[in-house]
């Protein structure tokens, strides 16, 4: 049985005070659900928010981390630094990181390995662009991203990873994949994982959907059999909207 994960990705949003208020509001809701609830704020807020959320069921994650342990990597944050503050999860290879910060399947694989070595739960993002979708290349892109990300990762480690399928044309556009189409693609991704690993592993890996998730579509998305949760951007910044999403049942 895969436990659903409802995750918020705040991206580069929220002042210090807004971040505190939002986490306090979400903590109460997270404590009242059997699903796992996670928020990924900008890294500068993580220490402060970890102290606020201590003792609640709300989990905190980073939006990225570096693949090296330490060193001359100006502006970067290591897995050990996240661990120091009790940060349990990290988004890896979000399409915005791939697009604006030159992350590749190779660097995603290195970050994934480092996160697993340091016992941080990774959420690896994959997804095709509109152009790739229209050219019928979505499946080959996903195959490249999944095999690249999971290269040389053992089945035991892989079973800890969550994958987020985020079609790039659905991110921040208000245009969501039809839940049945998202289900088909996520079933395809689970098939790819089955090729890499045993069934027992691929059945353990959570696969989330991301891309314009909102209160009006969460129920239909979560009804799909292979969709184990959501990665929410815009709607996770609004306490009422995120509450409705968490309470989709
Ligand atoms: P969105 O972002 O919900 O605003 O589309 C999702 C994401 O980028 O993770």
CSV table of C-alpha atoms and ligand atoms in Angstrom, one decimal:
chain,number,residue,atom,x,y,z
A,1,UNK,CA,0.0,0.0,0.0
A,2,UNK,CA,1.5,3.3,-1.1
A,3,UNK,CA,0.8,6.2,1.3
A,4,UNK,CA,-0.4,9.2,-0.7
A,5,UNK,CA,1.9,12.3,-0.6
A,6,UNK,CA,0.4,15.8,-0.9
A,7,UNK,CA,3.4,18.1,-1.5
A,8,UNK,CA,3.5,21.9,-2.0
A,9,UNK,CA,6.4,23.5,-3.9
A,10,UNK,CA,6.5,27.2,-3.0
A,11,UNK,CA,9.2,28.0,-5.5
A,12,UNK,CA,10.7,31.5,-5.0
A,13,UNK,CA,7.7,32.9,-3.1
A,14,UNK,CA,6.7,33.9,0.5
A,15,UNK,CA,8.3,36.4,2.8
A,16,UNK,CA,9.5,35.3,6.2
A,17,UNK,CA,6.2,36.2,7.9
A,18,UNK,CA,4.0,34.8,5.2
A,19,UNK,CA,6.0,31.6,5.3
A,20,UNK,CA,5.5,31.3,9.1
A,21,UNK,CA,1.8,32.0,8.9
A,22,UNK,CA,1.2,29.5,6.1
A,23,UNK,CA,3.1,26.7,7.9
A,24,UNK,CA,1.2,27.2,11.1
A,25,UNK,CA,-2.1,27.0,9.1
A,26,UNK,CA,-1.0,23.9,7.3
A,27,UNK,CA,0.3,22.1,10.4
A,28,UNK,CA,-3.1,21.7,11.9
A,29,UNK,CA,-4.5,20.3,8.7
A,30,UNK,CA,-1.6,17.9,8.2
A,31,UNK,CA,-2.1,16.5,11.7
A,32,UNK,CA,-5.7,15.7,10.8
A,33,UNK,CA,-5.0,13.5,7.7
A,34,UNK,CA,-3.6,10.0,7.2
A,35,UNK,CA,-1.8,11.1,4.0
A,36,UNK,CA,1.7,12.5,4.1
A,37,UNK,CA,1.8,16.3,3.8
A,38,UNK,CA,4.9,18.1,2.8
A,39,UNK,CA,5.9,21.7,2.0
A,40,UNK,CA,9.0,22.7,0.1
A,41,UNK,CA,9.7,26.4,0.9
A,42,UNK,CA,12.7,28.5,-0.3
A,43,UNK,CA,15.8,27.1,1.5
A,44,UNK,CA,16.4,30.3,3.5
A,45,UNK,CA,13.2,29.7,5.4
A,46,UNK,CA,13.8,26.0,6.1
A,47,UNK,CA,15.5,26.2,9.5
A,48,UNK,CA,13.0,28.6,10.9
A,49,UNK,CA,10.1,26.6,9.6
A,50,UNK,CA,11.5,23.3,10.8
A,51,UNK,CA,11.6,24.8,14.3
A,52,UNK,CA,7.9,25.9,13.9
A,53,UNK,CA,6.7,22.5,12.6
A,54,UNK,CA,8.5,20.4,15.2
A,55,UNK,CA,6.2,18.0,16.8
A,56,UNK,CA,3.6,18.2,14.0
A,57,UNK,CA,3.1,15.6,11.2
A,58,UNK,CA,3.9,18.3,8.5
A,59,UNK,CA,7.1,17.4,6.7
A,60,UNK,CA,9.5,19.9,5.2
A,61,UNK,CA,11.5,19.5,2.0
A,62,UNK,CA,14.0,21.5,0.0
A,63,UNK,CA,13.5,22.4,-3.6
A,64,UNK,CA,16.9,21.3,-4.6
A,65,UNK,CA,20.3,20.3,-3.2
A,66,UNK,CA,23.9,19.8,-4.4
A,67,UNK,CA,25.3,16.5,-5.3
A,68,UNK,CA,28.7,17.0,-3.5
A,69,UNK,CA,29.2,16.8,0.2
A,70,UNK,CA,30.8,20.2,0.6
A,71,UNK,CA,33.1,22.6,-1.2
A,72,UNK,CA,33.5,25.6,-3.4
A,73,UNK,CA,30.0,25.6,-4.9
A,74,UNK,CA,28.8,29.2,-4.3
A,75,UNK,CA,25.1,29.5,-3.6
A,76,UNK,CA,24.5,25.8,-3.1
A,77,UNK,CA,23.2,23.7,-0.2
A,78,UNK,CA,24.3,20.2,0.8
A,79,UNK,CA,22.3,17.2,2.0
A,80,UNK,CA,24.1,17.4,5.4
A,81,UNK,CA,23.0,21.0,5.8
A,82,UNK,CA,19.4,19.9,5.2
A,83,UNK,CA,19.7,17.0,7.6
A,84,UNK,CA,21.1,19.4,10.3
A,85,UNK,CA,17.7,21.1,10.3
A,86,UNK,CA,15.7,18.0,10.2
A,87,UNK,CA,14.6,18.4,6.6
A,88,UNK,CA,13.4,15.0,5.4
A,89,UNK,CA,12.6,15.4,1.7
A,90,UNK,CA,14.1,17.1,-1.4
A,91,UNK,CA,12.7,17.8,-4.9
A,92,UNK,CA,15.2,16.8,-7.5
A,93,UNK,CA,15.3,17.8,-11.1
A,94,UNK,CA,12.3,20.1,-11.2
A,95,UNK,CA,11.7,21.2,-14.8
A,96,UNK,CA,12.5,24.8,-13.8
A,97,UNK,CA,15.9,23.6,-12.5
A,98,UNK,CA,16.5,21.7,-15.7
A,99,UNK,CA,15.4,24.8,-17.8
A,100,UNK,CA,17.0,27.7,-15.9
A,101,UNK,CA,19.9,26.0,-14.0
A,102,UNK,CA,21.1,23.6,-16.6
A,103,UNK,CA,20.3,20.4,-14.7
A,104,UNK,CA,20.6,17.3,-16.8
A,105,UNK,CA,19.6,13.6,-16.4
A,106,UNK,CA,23.2,13.1,-15.3
A,107,UNK,CA,23.2,15.7,-12.5
A,108,UNK,CA,19.7,14.5,-11.5
A,109,UNK,CA,21.1,11.0,-11.1
A,110,UNK,CA,24.0,12.3,-9.0
A,111,UNK,CA,21.7,14.3,-6.7
A,112,UNK,CA,19.4,11.4,-6.4
A,113,UNK,CA,22.3,9.1,-5.3
A,114,UNK,CA,23.5,11.7,-2.8
A,115,UNK,CA,20.0,12.2,-1.3
A,116,UNK,CA,19.6,8.5,-0.9
A,117,UNK,CA,23.1,8.1,0.7
A,118,UNK,CA,22.1,10.8,3.2
A,119,UNK,CA,18.7,9.4,3.8
A,120,UNK,CA,16.8,12.3,2.4
A,121,UNK,CA,13.6,11.2,0.5
A,122,UNK,CA,13.9,12.4,-3.1
A,123,UNK,CA,11.0,13.5,-5.3
A,124,UNK,CA,12.3,13.2,-8.8
A,125,UNK,CA,10.5,15.3,-11.4
A,126,UNK,CA,10.0,14.2,-15.0
A,127,UNK,CA,7.8,15.5,-17.8
A,128,UNK,CA,7.7,16.5,-21.4
A,129,UNK,CA,7.4,19.9,-23.0
A,130,UNK,CA,4.4,20.9,-25.2
A,131,UNK,CA,6.6,20.5,-28.3
A,132,UNK,CA,7.7,17.0,-27.3
A,133,UNK,CA,4.1,16.1,-26.6
A,134,UNK,CA,2.9,17.4,-30.0
A,135,UNK,CA,5.7,15.6,-31.8
A,136,UNK,CA,4.6,12.3,-30.1
A,137,UNK,CA,7.9,12.2,-28.2
A,138,UNK,CA,6.5,12.2,-24.6
A,139,UNK,CA,7.1,8.5,-24.0
A,140,UNK,CA,10.7,8.6,-25.3
A,141,UNK,CA,11.5,11.7,-23.2
A,142,UNK,CA,10.1,10.0,-20.1
A,143,UNK,CA,12.0,6.9,-20.8
A,144,UNK,CA,15.2,8.9,-21.1
A,145,UNK,CA,14.5,10.9,-17.9
A,146,UNK,CA,13.6,7.8,-15.8
A,147,UNK,CA,16.4,5.6,-16.9
A,148,UNK,CA,18.8,8.5,-16.5
A,149,UNK,CA,17.6,9.4,-13.1
A,150,UNK,CA,17.7,5.8,-11.8
A,151,UNK,CA,21.0,4.7,-13.4
A,152,UNK,CA,23.0,2.5,-11.0
A,153,UNK,CA,20.5,2.9,-8.1
A,154,UNK,CA,19.6,-0.4,-6.3
A,155,UNK,CA,16.1,-1.6,-6.0
A,156,UNK,CA,16.2,-1.1,-2.3
A,157,UNK,CA,17.1,2.5,-2.7
A,158,UNK,CA,14.7,3.1,-5.6
A,159,UNK,CA,11.7,2.0,-3.5
A,160,UNK,CA,12.2,5.0,-1.3
A,161,UNK,CA,12.1,7.5,-4.1
A,162,UNK,CA,8.9,9.4,-5.2
A,163,UNK,CA,8.6,10.4,-8.8
A,164,UNK,CA,6.5,13.4,-9.9
A,165,UNK,CA,5.2,13.4,-13.4
A,166,UNK,CA,4.8,17.1,-14.3
A,167,UNK,CA,4.0,17.8,-17.9
A,168,UNK,CA,5.8,21.1,-18.5
A,169,UNK,CA,2.8,22.4,-20.5
A,170,UNK,CA,0.7,22.0,-17.4
A,171,UNK,CA,2.9,23.8,-14.9
A,172,UNK,CA,1.6,27.2,-13.9
A,173,UNK,CA,-0.5,27.4,-17.0
A,174,UNK,CA,-3.9,26.5,-15.5
A,175,UNK,CA,-4.0,23.8,-18.1
A,176,UNK,CA,-4.1,20.4,-16.3
A,177,UNK,CA,-3.6,17.0,-17.9
A,178,UNK,CA,-7.0,15.2,-18.0
A,179,UNK,CA,-6.8,12.8,-15.0
A,180,UNK,CA,-7.3,9.8,-17.3
A,181,UNK,CA,-4.4,10.9,-19.5
A,182,UNK,CA,-2.2,11.5,-16.4
A,183,UNK,CA,-3.2,8.0,-15.2
A,184,UNK,CA,-2.1,6.5,-18.5
A,185,UNK,CA,1.2,8.3,-18.5
A,186,UNK,CA,1.9,7.4,-14.9
A,187,UNK,CA,1.0,3.8,-15.6
A,188,UNK,CA,3.6,4.0,-18.4
A,189,UNK,CA,6.2,5.4,-15.9
A,190,UNK,CA,5.5,2.6,-13.5
A,191,UNK,CA,6.0,0.2,-16.5
A,192,UNK,CA,9.4,1.8,-17.0
A,193,UNK,CA,10.3,1.3,-13.4
A,194,UNK,CA,9.2,-2.4,-13.7
A,195,UNK,CA,11.6,-2.8,-16.5
A,196,UNK,CA,14.4,-1.5,-14.3
A,197,UNK,CA,13.4,-3.3,-11.1
A,198,UNK,CA,11.3,-6.1,-9.7
A,199,UNK,CA,7.6,-5.7,-9.4
A,200,UNK,CA,8.0,-5.5,-5.6
A,201,UNK,CA,10.1,-2.3,-6.1
A,202,UNK,CA,8.0,-0.6,-8.8
A,203,UNK,CA,4.9,-1.2,-6.8
A,204,UNK,CA,6.4,0.6,-3.8
A,205,UNK,CA,7.5,3.8,-5.7
A,206,UNK,CA,5.1,6.6,-5.3
A,207,UNK,CA,4.3,8.5,-8.5
A,208,UNK,CA,2.7,11.9,-8.1
A,209,UNK,CA,1.1,14.2,-10.6
A,210,UNK,CA,2.0,17.8,-10.8
A,211,UNK,CA,0.8,20.7,-13.1
A,212,UNK,CA,-2.0,23.1,-12.2
A,213,UNK,CA,-3.4,21.0,-9.4
A,214,UNK,CA,-6.2,22.9,-7.6
A,215,UNK,CA,-9.2,22.3,-5.4
A,216,UNK,CA,-11.4,21.8,-8.4
A,217,UNK,CA,-9.4,18.9,-9.9
A,218,UNK,CA,-7.8,17.2,-6.9
A,219,UNK,CA,-10.6,14.6,-6.4
A,220,UNK,CA,-10.5,13.3,-10.0
A,221,UNK,CA,-6.7,13.2,-10.0
A,222,UNK,CA,-6.5,11.2,-6.7
A,223,UNK,CA,-9.2,8.8,-8.0
A,224,UNK,CA,-6.7,7.4,-10.5
A,225,UNK,CA,-5.3,4.0,-9.5
A,226,UNK,CA,-1.6,4.7,-10.2
A,227,UNK,CA,-1.5,8.3,-9.0
A,228,UNK,CA,-0.2,8.4,-5.4
A,229,UNK,CA,-0.3,12.1,-4.7
A,230,UNK,CA,0.3,15.5,-6.1
A,231,UNK,CA,3.1,18.1,-6.3
A,232,UNK,CA,1.3,21.5,-6.1
A,233,UNK,CA,2.9,24.8,-7.1
A,234,UNK,CA,0.6,27.9,-7.2
A,235,UNK,CA,-2.3,26.5,-5.2
A,236,UNK,CA,0.0,25.6,-2.3
A,237,UNK,CA,0.7,29.3,-1.6
A,238,UNK,CA,-2.9,29.9,-0.6
A,239,UNK,CA,-3.8,28.4,2.8
A,240,UNK,CA,-7.5,27.9,1.9
A,241,UNK,CA,-6.7,26.2,-1.5
A,242,UNK,CA,-4.0,24.0,-0.1
A,243,UNK,CA,-6.3,23.0,2.8
A,244,UNK,CA,-9.0,22.0,0.3
A,245,UNK,CA,-6.4,19.9,-1.7
A,246,UNK,CA,-5.2,18.1,1.5
A,247,UNK,CA,-8.7,17.4,2.5
A,248,UNK,CA,-9.7,16.0,-1.0
A,249,UNK,CA,-11.2,12.9,0.6
B,1,LIG,P1,1.7,24.5,-10.6
B,1,LIG,O1,3.3,24.0,-10.3
B,1,LIG,O2,0.9,23.7,-9.6
B,1,LIG,O3,1.8,26.0,-10.2
B,1,LIG,O4,1.4,24.2,-12.0
B,1,LIG,C1,3.6,22.7,-10.1
B,1,LIG,C2,5.1,22.5,-10.0
B,1,LIG,O5,5.8,23.2,-10.7
B,1,LIG,O6,5.5,21.7,-9.2
